[in-house]
Short mmCIF file of C-alpha atoms and ligand atoms in Angstrom, two decimals:
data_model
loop_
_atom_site.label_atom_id
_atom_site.label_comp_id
_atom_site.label_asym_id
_atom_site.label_seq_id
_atom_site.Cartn_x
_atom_site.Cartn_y
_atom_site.Cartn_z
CA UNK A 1237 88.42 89.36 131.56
CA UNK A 1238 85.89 88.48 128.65
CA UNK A 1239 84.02 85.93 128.86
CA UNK A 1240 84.33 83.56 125.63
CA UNK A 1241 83.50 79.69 124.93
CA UNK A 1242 85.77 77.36 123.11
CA UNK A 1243 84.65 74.52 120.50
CA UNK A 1244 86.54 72.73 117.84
CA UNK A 1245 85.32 71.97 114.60
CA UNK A 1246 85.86 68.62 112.88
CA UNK A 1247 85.09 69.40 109.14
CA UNK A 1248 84.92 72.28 107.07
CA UNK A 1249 80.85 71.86 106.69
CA UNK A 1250 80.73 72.51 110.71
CA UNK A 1251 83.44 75.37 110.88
CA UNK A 1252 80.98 77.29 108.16
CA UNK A 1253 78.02 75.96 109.87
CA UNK A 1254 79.19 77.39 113.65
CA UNK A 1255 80.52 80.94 112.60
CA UNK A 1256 77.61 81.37 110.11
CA UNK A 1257 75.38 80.57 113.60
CA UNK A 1258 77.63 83.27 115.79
CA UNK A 1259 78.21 86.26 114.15
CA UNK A 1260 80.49 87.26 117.44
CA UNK A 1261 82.56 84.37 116.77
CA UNK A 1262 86.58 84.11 115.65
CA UNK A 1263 88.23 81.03 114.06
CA UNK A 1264 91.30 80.31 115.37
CA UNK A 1265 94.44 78.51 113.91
CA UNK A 1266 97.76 78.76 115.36
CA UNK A 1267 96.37 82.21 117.65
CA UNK A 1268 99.82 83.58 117.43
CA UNK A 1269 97.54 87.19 116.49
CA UNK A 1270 94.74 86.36 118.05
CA UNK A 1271 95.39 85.36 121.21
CA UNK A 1272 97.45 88.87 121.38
CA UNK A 1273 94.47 90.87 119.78
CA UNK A 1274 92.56 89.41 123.04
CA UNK A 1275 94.86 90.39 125.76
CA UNK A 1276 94.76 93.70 124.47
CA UNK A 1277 91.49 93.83 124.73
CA UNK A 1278 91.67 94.75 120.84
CA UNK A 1279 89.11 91.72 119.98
CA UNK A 1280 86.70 90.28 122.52
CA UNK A 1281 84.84 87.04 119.92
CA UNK A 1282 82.29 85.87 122.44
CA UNK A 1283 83.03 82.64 120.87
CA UNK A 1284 86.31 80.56 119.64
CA UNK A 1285 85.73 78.35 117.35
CA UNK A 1286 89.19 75.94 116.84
CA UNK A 1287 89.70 75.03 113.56
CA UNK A 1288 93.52 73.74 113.92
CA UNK A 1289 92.67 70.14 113.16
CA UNK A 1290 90.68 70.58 110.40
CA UNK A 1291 92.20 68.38 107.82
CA UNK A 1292 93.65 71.41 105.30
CA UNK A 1293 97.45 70.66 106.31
CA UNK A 1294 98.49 69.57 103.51
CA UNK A 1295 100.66 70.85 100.16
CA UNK A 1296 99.13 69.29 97.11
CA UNK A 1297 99.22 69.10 92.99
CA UNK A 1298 96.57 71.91 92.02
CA UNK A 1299 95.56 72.38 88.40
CA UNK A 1300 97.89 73.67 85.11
CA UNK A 1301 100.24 72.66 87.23
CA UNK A 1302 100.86 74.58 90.15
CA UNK A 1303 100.90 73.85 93.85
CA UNK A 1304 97.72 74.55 96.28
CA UNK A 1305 99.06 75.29 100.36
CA UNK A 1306 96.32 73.97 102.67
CA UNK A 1307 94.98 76.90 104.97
CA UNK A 1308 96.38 75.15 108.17
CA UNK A 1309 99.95 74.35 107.09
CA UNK A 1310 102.21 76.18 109.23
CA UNK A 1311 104.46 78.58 107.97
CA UNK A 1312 107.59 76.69 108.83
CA UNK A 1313 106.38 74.01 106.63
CA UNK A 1314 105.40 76.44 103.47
CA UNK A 1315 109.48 77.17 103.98
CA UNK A 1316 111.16 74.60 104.21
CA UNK A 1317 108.64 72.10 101.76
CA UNK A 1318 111.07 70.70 99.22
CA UNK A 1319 109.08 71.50 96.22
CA UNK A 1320 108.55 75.37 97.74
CA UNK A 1321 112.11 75.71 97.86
CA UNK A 1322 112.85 74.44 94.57
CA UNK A 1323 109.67 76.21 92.68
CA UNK A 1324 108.70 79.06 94.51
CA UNK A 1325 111.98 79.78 96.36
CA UNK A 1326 110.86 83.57 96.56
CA UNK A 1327 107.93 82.75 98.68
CA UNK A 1328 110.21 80.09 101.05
CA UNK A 1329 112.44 83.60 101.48
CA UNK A 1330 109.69 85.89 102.48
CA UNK A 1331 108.31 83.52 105.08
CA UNK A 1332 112.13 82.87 106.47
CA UNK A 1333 112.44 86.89 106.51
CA UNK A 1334 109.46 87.06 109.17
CA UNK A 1335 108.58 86.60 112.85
CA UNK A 1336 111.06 84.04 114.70
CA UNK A 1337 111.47 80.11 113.82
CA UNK A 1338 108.74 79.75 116.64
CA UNK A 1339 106.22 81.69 115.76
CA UNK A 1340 106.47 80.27 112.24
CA UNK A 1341 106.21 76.84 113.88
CA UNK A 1342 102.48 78.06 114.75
CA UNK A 1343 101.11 80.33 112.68
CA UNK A 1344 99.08 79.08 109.64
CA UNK A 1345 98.62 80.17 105.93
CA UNK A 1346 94.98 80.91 106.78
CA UNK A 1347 95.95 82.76 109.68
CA UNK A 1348 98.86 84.95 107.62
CA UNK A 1349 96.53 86.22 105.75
CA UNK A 1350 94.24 87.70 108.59
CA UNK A 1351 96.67 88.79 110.54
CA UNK A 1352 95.80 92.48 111.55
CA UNK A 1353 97.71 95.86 111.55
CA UNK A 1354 100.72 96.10 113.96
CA UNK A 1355 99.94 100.09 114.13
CA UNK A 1356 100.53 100.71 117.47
CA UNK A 1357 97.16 102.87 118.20
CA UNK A 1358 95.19 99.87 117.12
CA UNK A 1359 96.69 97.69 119.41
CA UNK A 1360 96.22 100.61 122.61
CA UNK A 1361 92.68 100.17 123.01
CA UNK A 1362 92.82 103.29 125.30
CA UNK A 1363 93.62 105.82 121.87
CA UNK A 1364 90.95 106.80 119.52
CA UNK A 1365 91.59 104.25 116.09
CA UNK A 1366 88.94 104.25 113.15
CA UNK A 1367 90.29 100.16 112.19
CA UNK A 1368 89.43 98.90 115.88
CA UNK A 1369 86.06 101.35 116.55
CA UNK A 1370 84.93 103.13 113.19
CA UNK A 1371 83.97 106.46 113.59
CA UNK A 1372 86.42 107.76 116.41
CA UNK A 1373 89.63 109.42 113.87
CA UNK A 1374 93.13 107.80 113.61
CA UNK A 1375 96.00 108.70 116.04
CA UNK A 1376 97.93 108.19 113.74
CA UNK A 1377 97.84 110.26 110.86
CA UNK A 1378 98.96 113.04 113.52
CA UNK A 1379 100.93 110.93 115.75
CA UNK A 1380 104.27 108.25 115.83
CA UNK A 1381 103.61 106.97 112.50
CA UNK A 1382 107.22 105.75 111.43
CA UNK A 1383 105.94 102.31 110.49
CA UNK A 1384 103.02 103.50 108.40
CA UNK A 1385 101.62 103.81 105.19
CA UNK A 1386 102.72 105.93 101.87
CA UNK A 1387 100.31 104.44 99.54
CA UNK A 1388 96.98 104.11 98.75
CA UNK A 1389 96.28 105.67 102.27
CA UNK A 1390 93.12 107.40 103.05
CA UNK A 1391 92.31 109.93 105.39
CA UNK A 1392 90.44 107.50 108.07
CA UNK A 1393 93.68 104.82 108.37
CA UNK A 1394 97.15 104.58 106.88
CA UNK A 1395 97.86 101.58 108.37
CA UNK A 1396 100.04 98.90 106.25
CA UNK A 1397 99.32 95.08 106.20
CA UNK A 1398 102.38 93.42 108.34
CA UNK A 1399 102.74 90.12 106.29
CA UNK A 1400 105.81 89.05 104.42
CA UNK A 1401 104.41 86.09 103.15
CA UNK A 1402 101.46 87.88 101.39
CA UNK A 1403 103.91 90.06 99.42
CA UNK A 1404 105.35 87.19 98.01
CA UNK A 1405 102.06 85.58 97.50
CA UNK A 1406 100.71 88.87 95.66
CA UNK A 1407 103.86 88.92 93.39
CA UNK A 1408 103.43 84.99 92.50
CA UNK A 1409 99.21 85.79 91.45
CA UNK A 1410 98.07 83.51 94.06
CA UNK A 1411 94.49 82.52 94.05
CA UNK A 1412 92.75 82.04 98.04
CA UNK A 1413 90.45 79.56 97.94
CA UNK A 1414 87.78 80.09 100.13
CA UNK A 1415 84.07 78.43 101.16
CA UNK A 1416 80.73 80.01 102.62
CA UNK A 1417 77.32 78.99 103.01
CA UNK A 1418 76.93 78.97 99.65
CA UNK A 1419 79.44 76.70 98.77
CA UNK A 1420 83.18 77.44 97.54
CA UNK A 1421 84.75 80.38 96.14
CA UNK A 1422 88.29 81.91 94.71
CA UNK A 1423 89.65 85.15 94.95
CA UNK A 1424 92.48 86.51 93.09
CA UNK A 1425 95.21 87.62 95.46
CA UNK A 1426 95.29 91.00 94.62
CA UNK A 1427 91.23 91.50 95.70
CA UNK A 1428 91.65 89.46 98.93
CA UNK A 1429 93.16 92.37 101.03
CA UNK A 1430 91.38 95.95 100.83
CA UNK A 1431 92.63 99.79 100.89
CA UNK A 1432 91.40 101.37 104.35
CA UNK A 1433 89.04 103.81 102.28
CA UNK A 1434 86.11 104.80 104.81
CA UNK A 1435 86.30 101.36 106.14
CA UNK A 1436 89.35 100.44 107.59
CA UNK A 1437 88.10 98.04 109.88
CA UNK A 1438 87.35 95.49 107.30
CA UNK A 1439 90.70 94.59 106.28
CA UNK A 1440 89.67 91.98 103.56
CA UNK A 1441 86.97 90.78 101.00
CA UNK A 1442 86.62 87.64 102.82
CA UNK A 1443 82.53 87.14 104.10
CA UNK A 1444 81.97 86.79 107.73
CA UNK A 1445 80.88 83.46 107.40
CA UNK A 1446 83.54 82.07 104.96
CA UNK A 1447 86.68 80.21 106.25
CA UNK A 1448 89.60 80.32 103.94
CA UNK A 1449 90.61 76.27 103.02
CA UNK A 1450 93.74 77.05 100.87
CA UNK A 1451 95.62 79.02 98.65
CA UNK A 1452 96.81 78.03 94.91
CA UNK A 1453 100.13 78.79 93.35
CA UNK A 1454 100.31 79.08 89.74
CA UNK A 1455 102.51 77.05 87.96
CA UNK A 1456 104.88 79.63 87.09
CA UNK A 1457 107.39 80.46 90.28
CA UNK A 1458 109.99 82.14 88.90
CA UNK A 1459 112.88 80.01 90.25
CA UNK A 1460 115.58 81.77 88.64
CA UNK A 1461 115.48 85.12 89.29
CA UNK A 1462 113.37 86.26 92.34
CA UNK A 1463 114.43 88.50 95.36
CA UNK A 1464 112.49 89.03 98.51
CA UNK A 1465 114.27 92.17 100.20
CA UNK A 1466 113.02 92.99 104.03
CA UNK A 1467 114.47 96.57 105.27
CA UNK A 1468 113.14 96.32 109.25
CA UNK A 1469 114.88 98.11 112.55
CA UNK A 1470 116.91 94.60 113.63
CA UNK A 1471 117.98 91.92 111.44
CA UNK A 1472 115.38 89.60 112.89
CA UNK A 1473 112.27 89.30 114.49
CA UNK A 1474 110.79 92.76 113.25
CA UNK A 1475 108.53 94.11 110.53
CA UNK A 1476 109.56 95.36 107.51
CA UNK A 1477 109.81 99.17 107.02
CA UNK A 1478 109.78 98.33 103.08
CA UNK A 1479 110.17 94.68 101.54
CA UNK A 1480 109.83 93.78 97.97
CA UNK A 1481 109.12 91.12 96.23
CA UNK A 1482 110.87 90.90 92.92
CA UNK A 1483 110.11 88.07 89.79
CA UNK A 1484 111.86 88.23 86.54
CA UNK A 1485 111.77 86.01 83.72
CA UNK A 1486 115.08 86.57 81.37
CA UNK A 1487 116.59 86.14 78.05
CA UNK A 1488 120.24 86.86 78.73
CA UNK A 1489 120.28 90.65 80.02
CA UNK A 1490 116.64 91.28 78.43
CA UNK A 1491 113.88 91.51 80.34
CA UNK A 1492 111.02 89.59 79.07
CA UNK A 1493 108.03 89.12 82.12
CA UNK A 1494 108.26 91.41 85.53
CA UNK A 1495 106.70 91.09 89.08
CA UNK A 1496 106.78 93.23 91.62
CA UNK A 1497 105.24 93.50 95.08
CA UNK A 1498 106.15 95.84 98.09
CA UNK A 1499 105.25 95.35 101.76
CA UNK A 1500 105.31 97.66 104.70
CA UNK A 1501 104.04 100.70 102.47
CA UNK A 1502 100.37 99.85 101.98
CA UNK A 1503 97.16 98.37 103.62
CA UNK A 1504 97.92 95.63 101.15
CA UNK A 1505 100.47 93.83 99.44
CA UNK A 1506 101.18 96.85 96.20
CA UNK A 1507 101.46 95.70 92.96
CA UNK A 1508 101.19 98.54 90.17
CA UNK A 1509 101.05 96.43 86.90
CA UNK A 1510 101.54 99.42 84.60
CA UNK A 1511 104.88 100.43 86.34
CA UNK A 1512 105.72 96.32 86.06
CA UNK A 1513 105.20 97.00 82.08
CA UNK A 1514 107.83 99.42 82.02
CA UNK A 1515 110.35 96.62 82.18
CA UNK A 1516 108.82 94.53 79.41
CA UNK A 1517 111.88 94.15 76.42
CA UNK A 1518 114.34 96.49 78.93
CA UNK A 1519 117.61 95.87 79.91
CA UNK A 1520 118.82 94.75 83.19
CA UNK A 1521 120.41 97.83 84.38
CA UNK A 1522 119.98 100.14 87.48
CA UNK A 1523 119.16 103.26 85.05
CA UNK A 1524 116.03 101.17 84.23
CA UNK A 1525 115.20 99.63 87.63
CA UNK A 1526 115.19 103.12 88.72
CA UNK A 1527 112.28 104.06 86.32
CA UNK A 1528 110.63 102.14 87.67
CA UNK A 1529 111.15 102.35 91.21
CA UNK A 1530 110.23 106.44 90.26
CA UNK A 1531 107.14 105.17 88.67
CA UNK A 1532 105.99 102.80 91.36
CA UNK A 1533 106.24 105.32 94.35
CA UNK A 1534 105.24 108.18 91.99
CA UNK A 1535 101.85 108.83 94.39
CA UNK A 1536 103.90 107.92 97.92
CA UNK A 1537 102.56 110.43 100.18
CA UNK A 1538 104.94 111.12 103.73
CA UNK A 1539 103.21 111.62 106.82
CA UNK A 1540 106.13 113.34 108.73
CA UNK A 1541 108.00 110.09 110.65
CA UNK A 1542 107.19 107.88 107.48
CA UNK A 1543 108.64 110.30 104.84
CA UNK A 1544 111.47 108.80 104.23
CA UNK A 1545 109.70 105.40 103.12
CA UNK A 1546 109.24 107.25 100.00
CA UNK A 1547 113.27 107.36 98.96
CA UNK A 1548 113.86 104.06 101.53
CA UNK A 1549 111.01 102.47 98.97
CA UNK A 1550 112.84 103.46 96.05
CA UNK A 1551 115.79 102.59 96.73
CA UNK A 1552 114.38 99.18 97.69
CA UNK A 1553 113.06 98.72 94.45
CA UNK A 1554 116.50 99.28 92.64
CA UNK A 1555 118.03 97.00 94.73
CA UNK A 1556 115.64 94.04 95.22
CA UNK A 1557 115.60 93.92 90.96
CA UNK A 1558 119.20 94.07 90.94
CA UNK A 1559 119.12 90.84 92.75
CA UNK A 1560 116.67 89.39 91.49
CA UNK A 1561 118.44 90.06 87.89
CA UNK A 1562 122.01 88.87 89.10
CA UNK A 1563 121.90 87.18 92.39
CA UNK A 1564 118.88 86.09 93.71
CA UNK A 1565 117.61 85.04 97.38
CA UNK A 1566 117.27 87.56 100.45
CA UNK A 1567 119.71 90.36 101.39
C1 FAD B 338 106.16 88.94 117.89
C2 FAD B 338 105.61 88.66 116.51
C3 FAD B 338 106.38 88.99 115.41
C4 FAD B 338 105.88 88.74 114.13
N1 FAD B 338 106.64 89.08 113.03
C5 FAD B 338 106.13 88.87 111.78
C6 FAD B 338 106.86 89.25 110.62
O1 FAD B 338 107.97 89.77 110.70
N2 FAD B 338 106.30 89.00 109.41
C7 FAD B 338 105.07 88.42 109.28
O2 FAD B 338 104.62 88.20 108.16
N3 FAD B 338 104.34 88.07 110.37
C8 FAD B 338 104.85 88.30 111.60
N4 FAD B 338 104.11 87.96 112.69
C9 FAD B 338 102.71 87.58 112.52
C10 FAD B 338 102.48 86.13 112.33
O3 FAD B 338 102.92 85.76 111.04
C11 FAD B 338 100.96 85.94 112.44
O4 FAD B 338 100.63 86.14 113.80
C12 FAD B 338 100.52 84.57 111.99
O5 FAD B 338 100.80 84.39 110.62
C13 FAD B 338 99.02 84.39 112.22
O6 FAD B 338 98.69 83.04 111.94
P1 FAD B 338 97.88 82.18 113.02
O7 FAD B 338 97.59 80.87 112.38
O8 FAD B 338 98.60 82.14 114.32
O9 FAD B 338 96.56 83.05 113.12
P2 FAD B 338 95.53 83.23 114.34
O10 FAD B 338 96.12 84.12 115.37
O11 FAD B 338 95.00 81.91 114.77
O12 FAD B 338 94.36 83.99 113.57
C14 FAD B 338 94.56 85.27 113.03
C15 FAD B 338 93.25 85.71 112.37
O13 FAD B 338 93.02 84.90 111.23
C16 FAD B 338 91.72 84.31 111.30
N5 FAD B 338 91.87 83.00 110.65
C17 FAD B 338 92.83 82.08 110.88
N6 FAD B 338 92.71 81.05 110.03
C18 FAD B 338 91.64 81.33 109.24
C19 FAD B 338 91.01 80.64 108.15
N7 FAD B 338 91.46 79.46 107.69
N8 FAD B 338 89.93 81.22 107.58
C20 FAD B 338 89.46 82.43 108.01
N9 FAD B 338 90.02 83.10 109.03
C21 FAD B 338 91.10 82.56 109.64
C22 FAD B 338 91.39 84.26 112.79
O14 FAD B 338 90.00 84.27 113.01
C23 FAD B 338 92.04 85.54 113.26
O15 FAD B 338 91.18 86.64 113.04
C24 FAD B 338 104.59 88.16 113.98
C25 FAD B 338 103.84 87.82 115.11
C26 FAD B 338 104.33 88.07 116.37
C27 FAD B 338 103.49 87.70 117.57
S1 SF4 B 339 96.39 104.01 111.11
FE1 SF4 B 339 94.51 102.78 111.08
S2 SF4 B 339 94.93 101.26 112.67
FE2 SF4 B 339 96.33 102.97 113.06
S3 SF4 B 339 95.27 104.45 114.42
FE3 SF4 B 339 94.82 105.06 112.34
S4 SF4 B 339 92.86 104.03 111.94
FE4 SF4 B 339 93.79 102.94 113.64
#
């Protein structure tokens, strides 16, 4: 057992004021990963500091016209807000496609985003694992790695980043909005989340002492022609193996603005904006969803049980446009 104390914070001010004052302290929101990470013995804060009633649980009008999440509204309520579902329906679908209806009940936006690896050597606090005690080597690499990275890996962690929701976020351009010490901050989505480089165990660019309040969503949502696309072991209640997010703006069959986002295959959500280009003025059509799906996994490296993310990931690719081109939703 590990000792810890428990406060709750009642404004922002004092949330930043209390973990600047502990550095072996942990916000926590809806502890659906954190409370885990602790049994395992994988995190041992010597401090919680409760920041579930702080009031950022709200979805409101942010500027040029887009929508800004509040870092405590729960997941379910990201889904099934009637304004998500009719502007950003892609990122109401990637939420849906993860953990159970319970789970989403609890967990946060803030908390989505810090969620930590599910690799399965991080989590056994009895195998050596550079993310949870830098320095020691990765099991993985050499061991089970089915579930693991392809890109951007390094040779210290190929873990991936388990969120759905992020992928979606990533492919909308979302903006985390974030405050410190030193007063507020934003970060563009796609320099939130870090590769594992040398090191893995940050998993983020957010400061120790800065609490994530919220998270913007441009105005553009892509209603019309989005696909989020989770391939996991069971149909519910698992991670993905590969997911994409796909966004398309159209003019009949033409192509005129592409986003793309894959989970499961990276230590962050991957984007690759000059594969994205390829589709600029293209035609709808699986000859040219494939170039791209060649071009986006061009560097995929296989680490024996994870090789066959690499065609899996294509594939994935092909048919998550195809949707989003002539049927959108999930599938
Ligand atoms: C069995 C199971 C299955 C799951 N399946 C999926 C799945 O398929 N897809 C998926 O996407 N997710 C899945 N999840 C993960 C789930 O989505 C996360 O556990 C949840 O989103 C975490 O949110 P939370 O509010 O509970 O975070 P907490 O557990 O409270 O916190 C997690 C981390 O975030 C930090 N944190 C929280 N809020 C803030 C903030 N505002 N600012 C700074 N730091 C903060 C905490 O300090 C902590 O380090 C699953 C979880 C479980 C247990
Ligand atoms: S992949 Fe990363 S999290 Fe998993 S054992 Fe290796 S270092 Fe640890």
């Amino acid at each position: 057992m590990n000792r810890f104390t428990y406060t709750r914070a009642d404004d922002v001010a004092s949330a930043v004021r209390e973990i600047t004052a502990d550095g072996s302290a942990k916000f926590i929101a809806g502890g659906t990963n954190l409370i885990d990470l602790m049994k395992e013995n994988v995190e041992r804060p010597h401090r919680l500091i409760d920041i579930s009633r702080l009031a950022l649980n709200e979805i409101n009008s942010a500027g040029g016209g887009g929508l800004r999440l509040g870092a405590l509204v729960r997941n379910s309520d990201v889904a099934y807000n009637k304004e998500i579902e009719r502007r950003y329906p892609l990122l109401s679908k990637a939420i849906l496609a993860g953990a159970s209806p319970q789970l989403r009940n609890m967990a946060t936006v803030g908390g989505n985003l810090m969620q930590r690896t599910r690799c399965c050597y991080f989590y056994d606090a009895a195998t050596p694992c550079n993310k949870r005690e830098p320095e020691t080597s990765c099991s993985a690499i050499t061991g089970f790695n089915r579930s693991h990275a392809i890109l951007g890996t390094s040779e210290h962690c190929i873990a991936t980043h388990p969120s759905d929701m992020c992928v979606a976020l990533a492919a909308l351009e979302a903006v985390v909005r974030v405050t410190g010490p030193s007063g507020d901050r934003a970060i563009n989505f796609a320099e939130f989340h870090r590769l594992s480089g040398d090191t893995p165990n940050i998993d983020t660019n957010l400061r120790a002492d800065e609490i994530i309040t919220g998270v913007d969503l441009p105005a553009k949502g892509f209603p019309e022609h989005y696909s989020y696309l989770k391939i996991r072991d069971r149909a519910s209640y698992a991670f993905a193996l590969v997911s994409v997010a796909a966004a398309l703006e159209m003019d009949g069959d033409t192509i005129t603005g592409a986003r793309l986002a894959l989970g499961g295959v990276a230590h962050k959500p991957w984007r690759d904006p000059q594969a994205e280009t390829l589709l600029n003025g293209q035609r709808a059509t699986r000859e040219n969803f494939q170039r791209v799906a060649d071009s986006l996994l061009r560097d995929a490296k296989g680490y024996g049980h994870n090789s066959f993310k690499i065609e899996l990931g294509k594939r994935a690719v092909v048919r998550g446009l195809s949707k989003a081109a002539f049927g959108g939703g999930q599938s």
